[in-house]
Amino acid sequence: MDPTAIAILGGTGDQGLGLALRFAKAGRPVVIGSRKLERAQAAADEVRAAVPGAGVEGLDNADAVGKAPIVILSVPFEHTAGTVKAVRERLTPEHVVVSMGVPLATAIGDGAVRTVGVWQGSCAELVASLLPEGVPVVSAFQNVSAHRLRELAHPVECDVVVSGPPAPRKVVLALCELVPGLRGVDGGPLANARYVEGVTALLIGLNVRYKVPEGVGVRFTGLPD
Ligand SMILES: NC(=O)c1ccc[n+]([C@@H]2O[C@H](COP(=O)([O-])OP(=O)(O)OC[C@H]3O[C@@H](n4cnc5c(N)ncnc54)[C@H](OP(=O)(O)O)[C@@H]3O)[C@@H](O)[C@H]2O)c1
């Protein structure tokens, strides 16, 4: 396993592919995971076309987990548990699992400007509850727009609140610095993920009211450099 590789499960979708493009552009090896090998390979081809020389491959989700110590979950909230259960036997305490999911009410046929309650407190804590003992979960990237990620010519301009156990949290804070315009903000323990996930529903409403289909972002002021 390449210690610098980043796997993105559901990396065939809007957000996952956006992150794959950005991390590949930063020179990191990227493994795109999918339920279907052909979809993963097509997404990897797309990254190579946009980022010549990119170190990217497409695999099915379970094989992707075996190739990278950092595993980003990039599937809609309602498919989070199924995706985690399908790969959890391959995850070890040496992995860092990144939860990016937002429990939007679209999961129950309602709108994207609201969230639904999650018994565990957040999508990230749901993920943690499903994983084997000792596999660390960090929450991040929920407030970043897929559209902005995919516009490689422009910085993303968004703060990323990163929450989880201290050592893996540092690993993910460092990932944020790979993407121009992103700033990692130390969000403390994983329980704070619930606040961050809820902000995404607010941002989706702002996109509509202010007519910003590219997606608005968040910035925290007053933090020391
Ligand atoms: N889009 C955004 O701007 C944005 C912003 C912030 C956070 N997020 C979060 O990022 C995550 C991904 O968002 P997205 O917009 O990229 O989602 P998406 O494009 O709708 O879906 C991502 C991937 O999920 C997989 N998937 C779809 N149905 C599935 C199922 N039934 N079971 C398992 N996997 C399934 C698909 O991969 P395969 O078919 O290849 O397996 C799909 O390409 C979500 O949790 C979302 O809340 C998104």
XYZ file of N, CA and C and ligand atoms in Angstrom:
723
model
N 0.846 -1.199 0.000
C 0.000 0.000 0.000
C 0.886 1.256 0.000
N 0.597 2.171 -0.912
C 1.346 3.433 -0.951
C 0.866 4.312 0.216
N 1.760 4.705 1.136
C 1.314 5.471 2.314
C 0.759 6.848 1.982
N 0.974 7.321 0.752
C 0.458 8.652 0.400
C -0.840 8.583 -0.415
N -1.314 7.361 -0.686
C -2.483 7.217 -1.567
C -3.785 7.578 -0.842
N -4.732 8.054 -1.632
C -6.049 8.447 -1.113
C -7.106 7.700 -1.924
N -7.934 6.907 -1.228
C -9.038 6.210 -1.902
C -10.324 6.994 -1.682
N -11.144 7.060 -2.721
C -12.420 7.778 -2.629
C -13.525 6.827 -3.066
N -14.303 6.333 -2.098
C -15.388 5.398 -2.418
C -16.581 6.201 -2.923
N -17.127 5.808 -4.061
C -18.138 6.650 -4.706
C -17.469 7.830 -5.409
N -16.203 7.667 -5.715
C -15.424 8.725 -6.374
C -15.846 8.970 -7.810
N -16.847 8.227 -8.258
C -17.423 8.422 -9.592
C -18.444 9.560 -9.599
N -18.870 10.014 -8.407
C -19.906 11.049 -8.314
C -19.311 12.446 -8.315
N -20.195 13.425 -8.167
C -19.783 14.830 -8.291
C -18.676 15.211 -7.305
N -18.934 14.971 -6.034
C -18.014 15.443 -5.000
C -16.726 14.623 -4.989
N -16.880 13.319 -5.095
C -15.700 12.440 -5.050
C -14.773 12.693 -6.214
N -15.352 12.869 -7.396
C -14.514 13.123 -8.570
C -13.826 14.480 -8.444
N -14.532 15.451 -7.857
C -13.913 16.758 -7.632
C -12.691 16.641 -6.731
N -12.828 15.898 -5.644
C -11.676 15.711 -4.747
C -10.565 14.936 -5.453
N -10.958 13.916 -6.233
C -9.956 13.114 -6.953
C -9.131 14.013 -7.882
N -9.810 14.911 -8.589
C -9.095 15.826 -9.491
C -8.113 16.697 -8.714
N -8.581 17.225 -7.603
C -7.726 18.138 -6.822
C -6.527 17.413 -6.210
N -6.765 16.228 -5.649
C -5.643 15.509 -5.018
C -4.661 15.017 -6.089
N -5.198 14.604 -7.234
C -4.310 14.160 -8.323
C -3.471 15.342 -8.805
N -4.115 16.499 -8.904
C -3.382 17.701 -9.357
C -2.267 18.050 -8.376
N -2.508 17.760 -7.095
C -1.488 18.038 -6.071
C -0.389 16.968 -6.062
N -0.525 15.973 -6.923
C 0.523 14.953 -7.038
C 0.336 13.735 -6.156
N -0.814 13.619 -5.515
C -1.031 12.447 -4.660
C -1.633 11.297 -5.470
N -1.215 10.062 -5.186
C -1.853 8.914 -5.846
C -3.302 8.803 -5.375
N -4.208 8.616 -6.338
C -5.640 8.559 -6.031
C -6.216 7.235 -6.542
N -7.044 6.619 -5.708
C -7.743 5.398 -6.122
C -9.241 5.700 -6.074
N -9.879 5.630 -7.229
C -11.314 5.883 -7.294
C -12.049 4.563 -7.115
N -12.948 4.536 -6.117
C -13.729 3.333 -5.863
C -15.150 3.486 -6.374
N -15.729 2.359 -6.759
C -17.112 2.338 -7.248
C -17.675 0.951 -6.967
N -19.002 0.846 -7.050
C -19.590 -0.499 -6.997
C -19.307 -1.234 -8.295
N -19.023 -0.501 -9.330
C -18.787 -1.106 -10.661
C -17.399 -0.730 -11.148
N -16.591 -1.734 -11.411
C -15.209 -1.500 -11.843
C -15.142 -0.583 -13.066
N -16.048 -0.821 -14.032
C -15.982 -0.031 -15.274
C -16.224 1.452 -14.995
N -17.138 1.735 -14.050
C -17.407 3.142 -13.716
C -16.170 3.771 -13.056
N -15.529 3.009 -12.208
C -14.319 3.514 -11.541
C -13.230 3.790 -12.564
N -13.092 2.880 -13.518
C -12.042 3.061 -14.528
C -12.342 4.259 -15.427
N -13.630 4.447 -15.748
C -14.007 5.605 -16.582
C -13.724 6.905 -15.834
N -13.994 6.920 -14.526
C -13.723 8.131 -13.736
C -12.216 8.393 -13.667
N -11.436 7.319 -13.545
C -9.966 7.481 -13.518
C -9.481 8.049 -14.851
N -10.089 7.593 -15.956
C -9.722 8.136 -17.285
C -10.023 9.638 -17.336
N -11.169 10.009 -16.728
C -11.563 11.425 -16.725
C -10.522 12.267 -15.965
N -10.042 11.734 -14.858
C -9.027 12.464 -14.081
C -7.738 12.591 -14.896
N -7.346 11.499 -15.550
C -6.106 11.542 -16.359
C -6.221 12.547 -17.504
N -7.434 12.655 -18.063
C -7.625 13.604 -19.166
C -7.485 15.047 -18.668
N -7.958 15.302 -17.461
C -7.920 16.668 -16.921
C -6.573 16.999 -16.287
N -5.909 15.963 -15.769
C -4.626 16.165 -15.066
C -3.589 15.221 -15.695
N -2.963 15.652 -16.768
C -2.000 14.771 -17.430
C -0.928 14.279 -16.447
N -0.644 12.982 -16.503
C 0.372 12.407 -15.614
C -0.165 12.033 -14.252
N -1.470 12.190 -14.031
C -2.049 11.876 -12.719
C -1.823 10.405 -12.367
N -1.512 10.152 -11.106
C -1.374 8.776 -10.623
C -2.725 8.323 -10.097
N -3.573 7.840 -10.972
C -4.938 7.503 -10.558
C -5.345 6.162 -11.145
N -6.038 5.365 -10.332
C -6.605 4.119 -10.862
C -8.020 3.944 -10.344
N -8.796 3.160 -11.073
C -10.172 2.890 -10.680
C -10.331 1.434 -10.295
N -10.935 1.189 -9.128
C -11.119 -0.177 -8.630
C -12.501 -0.293 -8.009
N -12.919 -1.527 -7.702
C -14.178 -1.589 -6.955
C -13.899 -1.149 -5.514
N -14.964 -0.764 -4.808
C -14.778 -0.113 -3.506
C -13.901 -0.924 -2.550
N -14.128 -2.230 -2.476
C -13.375 -3.051 -1.521
C -11.891 -3.081 -1.882
N -11.576 -3.202 -3.158
C -10.164 -3.224 -3.557
C -9.518 -1.858 -3.357
N -10.296 -0.789 -3.531
C -9.761 0.557 -3.328
C -9.302 0.734 -1.876
N -10.095 0.196 -0.950
C -9.750 0.292 0.485
C -8.393 -0.367 0.768
N -8.108 -1.443 0.036
C -6.845 -2.153 0.255
C -5.637 -1.435 -0.309
N -5.870 -0.360 -1.050
C -4.765 0.313 -1.748
C -4.335 1.618 -1.113
N -5.094 2.108 -0.103
C -4.792 3.450 0.414
C -5.082 3.529 1.912
N -4.228 4.228 2.666
C -4.484 4.369 4.107
C -5.562 5.403 4.423
N -5.817 6.310 3.487
C -6.889 7.302 3.687
C -8.055 6.911 2.789
N -9.234 6.753 3.388
C -10.414 6.303 2.636
C -11.531 7.323 2.834
N -11.884 8.027 1.774
C -12.939 9.043 1.846
C -14.246 8.428 1.361
N -15.293 8.548 2.190
C -16.615 8.044 1.810
C -17.345 9.142 1.072
N -17.689 8.898 -0.179
C -18.334 9.941 -0.989
C -19.587 9.382 -1.657
N -20.479 8.909 -0.826
C -21.767 8.398 -1.332
C -22.884 9.159 -0.620
N -24.078 9.236 -1.231
C -25.187 9.911 -0.555
C -25.453 9.278 0.812
N -25.934 10.118 1.749
C -26.146 9.675 3.135
C -26.884 8.341 3.222
N -27.947 8.206 2.428
C -28.788 7.009 2.547
C -28.060 5.736 2.115
N -26.934 5.859 1.438
C -26.169 4.678 1.016
C -24.886 4.509 1.838
N -24.749 5.331 2.879
C -23.527 5.298 3.693
C -23.378 3.950 4.407
N -24.434 3.534 5.110
C -24.316 2.303 5.912
C -24.022 1.104 5.008
N -24.717 1.018 3.891
C -24.497 -0.116 2.980
C -23.079 -0.130 2.441
N -22.573 1.044 2.118
C -21.214 1.140 1.564
C -20.179 0.742 2.622
N -20.380 1.243 3.846
C -19.429 0.926 4.923
C -19.456 -0.582 5.235
N -20.661 -1.132 5.306
C -20.763 -2.569 5.632
C -20.094 -3.434 4.561
N -20.137 -2.959 3.321
C -19.563 -3.752 2.227
C -18.036 -3.787 2.252
N -17.408 -2.815 2.944
C -15.931 -2.759 2.912
C -15.304 -2.882 4.296
N -16.122 -2.932 5.350
C -15.536 -2.743 6.692
C -14.557 -3.832 7.098
N -14.703 -5.034 6.547
C -13.755 -6.092 6.924
C -12.357 -5.790 6.421
N -12.244 -4.905 5.430
C -10.933 -4.568 4.871
C -10.296 -3.385 5.607
N -11.050 -2.748 6.499
C -10.520 -1.550 7.167
C -9.813 -1.926 8.470
N -8.688 -1.262 8.738
C -7.869 -1.561 9.909
C -7.613 -0.271 10.696
N -7.081 -0.383 11.913
C -6.751 0.835 12.678
C -5.683 1.700 12.004
N -5.007 1.156 10.987
C -4.006 1.964 10.262
C -4.666 2.865 9.217
N -5.918 2.595 8.898
C -6.636 3.466 7.963
C -7.123 4.729 8.682
N -7.391 5.763 7.900
C -8.178 6.915 8.377
C -9.382 6.989 7.451
N -10.582 6.845 8.019
C -11.807 6.909 7.218
C -12.375 8.320 7.334
N -12.610 8.946 6.192
C -13.113 10.325 6.183
C -14.586 10.313 5.793
N -15.421 10.843 6.689
C -16.849 10.955 6.409
C -17.134 12.351 5.874
N -17.742 12.397 4.681
C -18.064 13.676 4.029
C -19.577 13.817 3.889
N -20.290 12.798 4.323
C -21.734 12.726 4.081
C -22.527 13.726 4.904
N -23.656 14.104 4.351
C -24.570 15.032 5.012
C -25.951 14.378 5.015
N -26.597 14.268 6.187
C -27.906 13.604 6.223
C -29.023 14.513 5.712
N -28.935 14.867 4.429
C -29.953 15.730 3.834
C -31.298 15.010 3.840
N -32.360 15.807 3.962
C -33.696 15.213 4.025
C -34.127 14.607 2.691
N -33.341 14.820 1.640
C -33.609 14.123 0.369
C -33.603 12.609 0.583
N -32.914 12.162 1.620
C -32.859 10.725 1.921
C -34.237 10.142 2.196
N -35.174 11.019 2.627
C -36.537 10.533 2.906
C -37.551 11.198 1.968
N -37.040 11.678 0.837
C -37.946 12.274 -0.156
C -38.318 13.711 0.130
N -37.664 14.331 1.122
C -37.910 15.741 1.449
C -36.827 16.578 0.735
N -36.690 17.857 1.113
C -35.793 18.763 0.390
C -34.352 18.718 0.884
N -33.458 19.351 0.074
C -32.026 19.374 0.392
C -31.653 20.515 1.326
N -32.633 21.353 1.705
C -32.310 22.484 2.576
C -32.566 22.152 4.047
N -32.825 20.894 4.312
C -33.031 20.418 5.690
C -32.256 19.124 5.885
N -31.980 18.811 7.146
C -31.368 17.507 7.435
C -32.366 16.642 8.202
N -32.076 15.355 8.251
C -32.849 14.461 9.119
C -31.979 14.119 10.334
N -32.635 13.772 11.430
C -31.893 13.386 12.627
C -31.246 12.016 12.449
N -30.050 11.889 12.995
C -29.340 10.599 12.958
C -29.157 10.176 14.405
N -29.556 8.967 14.742
C -29.532 8.514 16.137
C -28.154 8.708 16.769
N -27.117 8.441 15.985
C -25.743 8.530 16.528
C -25.294 9.985 16.669
N -26.008 10.925 16.084
C -25.667 12.346 16.203
C -25.278 12.981 14.888
N -24.691 12.199 13.999
C -24.231 12.732 12.706
C -23.945 11.559 11.783
N -23.800 11.878 10.497
C -23.403 10.833 9.542
C -22.036 10.259 9.953
N -21.125 11.150 10.367
C -19.772 10.695 10.723
C -19.802 9.714 11.895
N -20.655 10.002 12.891
C -20.731 9.093 14.043
C -21.460 7.791 13.687
N -22.382 7.872 12.725
C -22.984 6.633 12.213
C -21.885 5.751 11.608
N -21.030 6.375 10.790
C -19.931 5.618 10.173
C -19.066 4.981 11.263
N -18.704 5.779 12.273
C -17.845 5.261 13.352
C -18.506 4.069 14.046
N -19.831 4.139 14.210
C -20.542 3.062 14.922
C -20.547 1.762 14.135
N -20.322 1.845 12.831
C -20.396 0.655 11.978
C -19.038 -0.002 11.750
N -17.965 0.697 12.150
C -16.625 0.203 11.832
C -16.055 -0.670 12.953
N -15.117 -1.551 12.609
C -14.472 -2.349 13.649
C -13.766 -1.450 14.668
N -13.654 -1.956 15.883
C -12.974 -1.255 16.980
C -11.627 -0.711 16.506
N -11.349 0.539 16.803
C -10.010 1.090 16.546
C -9.826 1.734 15.194
N -10.796 1.590 14.276
C -10.646 2.251 12.970
C -11.091 3.710 13.123
N -10.171 4.660 12.942
C -10.523 6.062 13.216
C -11.358 6.694 12.103
N -12.305 7.532 12.505
C -13.150 8.271 11.566
C -12.927 9.767 11.802
N -12.790 10.491 10.700
C -12.626 11.943 10.753
C -13.688 12.539 9.829
N -14.308 13.626 10.259
C -15.313 14.264 9.396
C -14.696 15.500 8.746
N -14.965 15.681 7.441
C -14.374 16.813 6.708
C -15.047 16.979 5.350
N -14.857 18.125 4.742
C -15.215 18.445 3.345
C -16.719 18.574 3.091
N -17.562 18.563 4.150
C -19.017 18.605 3.898
C -19.470 19.944 3.329
N -18.724 21.017 3.612
C -19.183 22.354 3.207
C -18.552 22.818 1.891
N -17.816 21.921 1.233
C -17.111 22.294 -0.005
C -17.993 21.934 -1.203
N -18.087 22.866 -2.150
C -18.936 22.643 -3.328
C -18.235 21.769 -4.371
N -18.977 20.780 -4.884
C -18.432 19.899 -5.926
C -18.059 20.709 -7.166
N -18.925 21.650 -7.499
C -18.676 22.466 -8.697
C -17.331 23.184 -8.569
N -17.094 23.775 -7.413
C -15.843 24.539 -7.220
C -14.628 23.595 -7.233
N -14.812 22.407 -6.674
C -13.692 21.448 -6.692
C -13.298 21.115 -8.128
N -14.304 21.013 -8.987
C -14.037 20.542 -10.345
C -13.509 21.633 -11.260
N -13.581 22.901 -10.833
C -13.017 24.009 -11.624
C -11.545 24.155 -11.292
N -10.733 23.330 -11.926
C -9.323 23.224 -11.516
C -8.535 24.521 -11.696
N -9.020 25.392 -12.564
C -8.270 26.635 -12.817
C -8.431 27.635 -11.676
N -9.377 27.379 -10.759
C -9.675 28.366 -9.718
C -9.499 27.767 -8.325
N -9.066 28.606 -7.355
C -9.022 28.110 -5.975
C -10.442 27.871 -5.462
N -10.582 27.027 -4.456
C -11.930 26.645 -3.992
C -12.507 27.663 -3.000
N -11.662 28.319 -2.225
C -12.088 29.355 -1.266
C -13.132 28.865 -0.273
N -12.724 27.979 0.600
C -13.649 27.465 1.620
C -12.840 26.934 2.806
N -13.364 27.150 4.003
C -12.784 26.512 5.181
C -13.368 25.108 5.318
N -12.540 24.199 5.817
C -12.963 22.805 6.014
C -12.800 22.480 7.491
N -13.919 22.304 8.181
C -13.846 21.943 9.597
C -13.574 20.444 9.690
N -12.483 20.105 10.397
C -12.031 18.714 10.465
C -12.173 18.238 11.908
N -12.993 17.205 12.105
C -13.264 16.713 13.462
C -12.973 15.227 13.562
N -12.427 14.825 14.704
C -12.127 13.411 14.904
C -11.011 13.249 15.913
N -10.537 12.030 16.119
C -9.439 11.815 17.074
C -8.192 12.595 16.645
N -7.377 13.056 17.620
C -6.308 14.019 17.308
C -5.340 13.615 16.194
N -4.769 12.415 16.232
C -3.740 12.094 15.233
C -4.330 11.985 13.821
N -5.397 11.224 13.613
C -5.989 11.200 12.266
C -6.562 12.553 11.832
N -7.002 13.352 12.803
C -7.489 14.706 12.469
C -6.366 15.497 11.802
N -5.139 15.363 12.356
C -3.988 16.070 11.760
C -3.732 15.607 10.332
N -3.902 14.311 10.093
C -3.681 13.764 8.744
C -4.635 14.437 7.759
N -5.892 14.610 8.177
C -6.898 15.176 7.264
C -6.738 16.695 7.152
N -6.317 17.346 8.246
C -6.028 18.786 8.155
C -4.935 19.028 7.097
N -3.958 18.131 7.042
C -2.877 18.278 6.046
C -3.417 18.077 4.624
N -4.405 17.206 4.474
C -4.998 16.987 3.142
C -5.611 18.281 2.594
N -6.231 19.056 3.485
C -6.903 20.295 3.050
C -5.914 21.220 2.370
N -4.690 21.232 2.875
C -3.690 22.168 2.334
C -3.254 21.796 0.921
N -3.623 20.609 0.450
C -3.254 20.208 -0.920
C -4.094 20.924 -1.968
N -5.232 21.490 -1.539
C -6.172 22.078 -2.504
C -6.119 23.599 -2.389
N -5.738 24.300 -3.467
C -5.654 25.756 -3.385
C -6.980 26.373 -2.916
N -6.883 27.243 -1.919
C -8.069 27.937 -1.409
C -8.737 27.246 -0.239
N -8.505 25.960 -0.050
C -9.084 25.295 1.125
C -8.204 25.570 2.335
N -8.845 25.768 3.493
C -8.105 25.905 4.741
C -8.719 24.943 5.748
N -7.898 24.069 6.293
C -8.378 23.153 7.330
C -8.506 23.898 8.645
N -9.620 23.677 9.338
C -9.859 24.284 10.652
C -10.063 23.143 11.642
N -9.325 23.216 12.759
C -9.398 22.134 13.749
C -10.769 22.145 14.426
N -11.579 21.157 14.110
C -12.960 21.106 14.612
C -13.143 20.224 15.836
N -12.025 19.817 16.478
C -12.170 19.055 17.715
C -12.730 17.656 17.502
N -13.437 17.128 18.521
C -13.869 15.722 18.464
C -14.962 15.462 17.430
N -15.121 14.194 17.102
C -16.043 13.796 16.029
C -17.481 14.244 16.301
N -17.851 14.390 17.563
C -19.229 14.782 17.881
C -19.590 16.140 17.275
N -18.572 16.961 16.970
C -18.858 18.268 16.362
C -19.270 18.160 14.897
N -19.148 16.975 14.324
C -19.531 16.799 12.907
C -20.983 17.181 12.683
N -21.831 17.016 13.702
C -23.268 17.308 13.513
C -23.496 18.774 13.142
N -22.695 19.674 13.709
C -22.860 21.100 13.389
C -22.441 21.377 11.948
N -21.348 20.748 11.558
C -20.781 20.991 10.230
C -21.705 20.423 9.145
N -22.229 19.241 9.399
C -23.134 18.621 8.420
C -24.373 19.505 8.223
N -24.905 20.060 9.309
C -26.095 20.904 9.213
C -25.845 22.164 8.401
N -24.626 22.692 8.468
C -24.311 23.915 7.708
C -24.474 23.680 6.204
N -24.240 22.461 5.754
C -24.360 22.193 4.312
C -25.788 22.433 3.830
N -26.776 22.035 4.631
C -28.173 22.284 4.247
C -28.415 23.795 4.156
N -27.811 24.545 5.082
C -27.940 26.009 5.039
C -27.307 26.565 3.759
N -26.125 26.047 3.418
C -25.421 26.522 2.210
C -26.249 26.238 0.956
N -26.898 25.090 0.917
C -27.718 24.749 -0.265
C -28.860 25.772 -0.400
N -29.445 26.163 0.713
C -30.487 27.203 0.688
C -29.925 28.541 0.223
N -28.714 28.878 0.669
C -28.074 30.134 0.235
C -27.808 30.099 -1.269
N -27.379 28.943 -1.771
C -27.133 28.820 -3.222
C -28.394 29.177 -4.005
N -29.531 28.739 -3.477
C -30.805 28.984 -4.176
C -31.193 30.454 -4.039
N -31.178 30.976 -2.813
C -31.666 32.344 -2.597
C -30.798 33.383 -3.284
N -29.473 33.143 -3.294
C -28.555 34.105 -3.911
C -28.199 33.736 -5.350
N -28.827 32.673 -5.861
C -28.604 32.234 -7.247
C -27.107 32.031 -7.525
N -26.489 31.153 -6.758
C -25.072 30.818 -6.943
C -24.973 29.310 -7.194
N -25.244 28.872 -8.421
C -25.217 27.428 -8.680
C -23.829 26.814 -8.468
N -22.788 27.655 -8.534
C -21.422 27.136 -8.317
C -21.200 26.767 -6.857
N -22.026 27.305 -5.968
C -21.921 26.948 -4.555
C -21.192 27.982 -3.731
N -21.832 28.458 -2.643
C -21.154 29.342 -1.699
C -20.356 28.470 -0.728
N -19.364 29.096 -0.079
C -18.539 28.359 0.882
C -18.586 29.029 2.240
N -17.755 28.573 3.178
C -17.700 29.189 4.508
C -16.265 29.637 4.805
N -16.166 30.750 5.551
C -14.883 31.218 6.066
C -15.072 31.623 7.525
N -14.188 31.178 8.390
C -14.191 31.609 9.789
C -13.209 32.763 9.910
N -13.638 33.851 10.555
C -12.746 34.989 10.713
C -12.147 34.966 12.125
N -11.039 35.670 12.277
C -10.454 35.864 13.598
C -9.575 34.722 14.080
N -9.418 33.682 13.277
C -8.541 32.584 13.694
C -7.086 33.004 13.501
N -6.189 32.636 14.420
C -4.756 32.945 14.183
C -4.248 32.157 12.984
N -3.193 32.663 12.332
C -2.620 31.962 11.158
C -2.090 30.596 11.572
N -22.214 17.405 -4.411
C -21.792 18.320 -3.551
O -21.619 19.536 -3.879
C -21.451 17.924 -2.111
C -20.951 18.907 -1.252
C -20.613 18.555 0.059
C -20.791 17.251 0.493
N -21.293 16.315 -0.368
C -21.455 14.943 0.136
O -20.595 14.095 -0.602
C -21.219 12.820 -0.780
C -21.250 12.494 -2.253
O -22.024 13.469 -2.914
P -22.217 13.431 -4.496
O -22.944 14.665 -4.872
O -20.911 13.143 -5.151
O -23.176 12.164 -4.652
P -23.634 11.404 -5.953
O -22.913 11.945 -7.149
O -25.133 11.391 -5.986
O -23.196 9.890 -5.645
C -21.849 9.549 -5.402
C -21.645 8.078 -5.688
O -22.377 7.282 -4.757
C -22.519 5.986 -5.330
N -23.853 5.462 -5.116
C -24.997 5.867 -5.696
N -26.022 5.086 -5.298
C -25.511 4.177 -4.460
C -26.059 3.081 -3.730
N -27.351 2.750 -3.848
N -25.225 2.369 -2.952
C -23.921 2.662 -2.889
N -23.336 3.681 -3.573
C -24.135 4.435 -4.338
C -22.286 6.128 -6.833
O -21.057 5.469 -7.124
P -21.008 4.078 -7.968
O -22.303 3.955 -8.739
O -19.852 4.320 -8.870
O -20.793 3.045 -6.950
C -22.186 7.616 -7.023
O -21.332 7.993 -8.084
C -22.618 12.917 -0.171
O -22.625 12.336 1.099
C -22.869 14.407 -0.088
O -23.713 14.759 0.997
C -21.619 16.614 -1.667
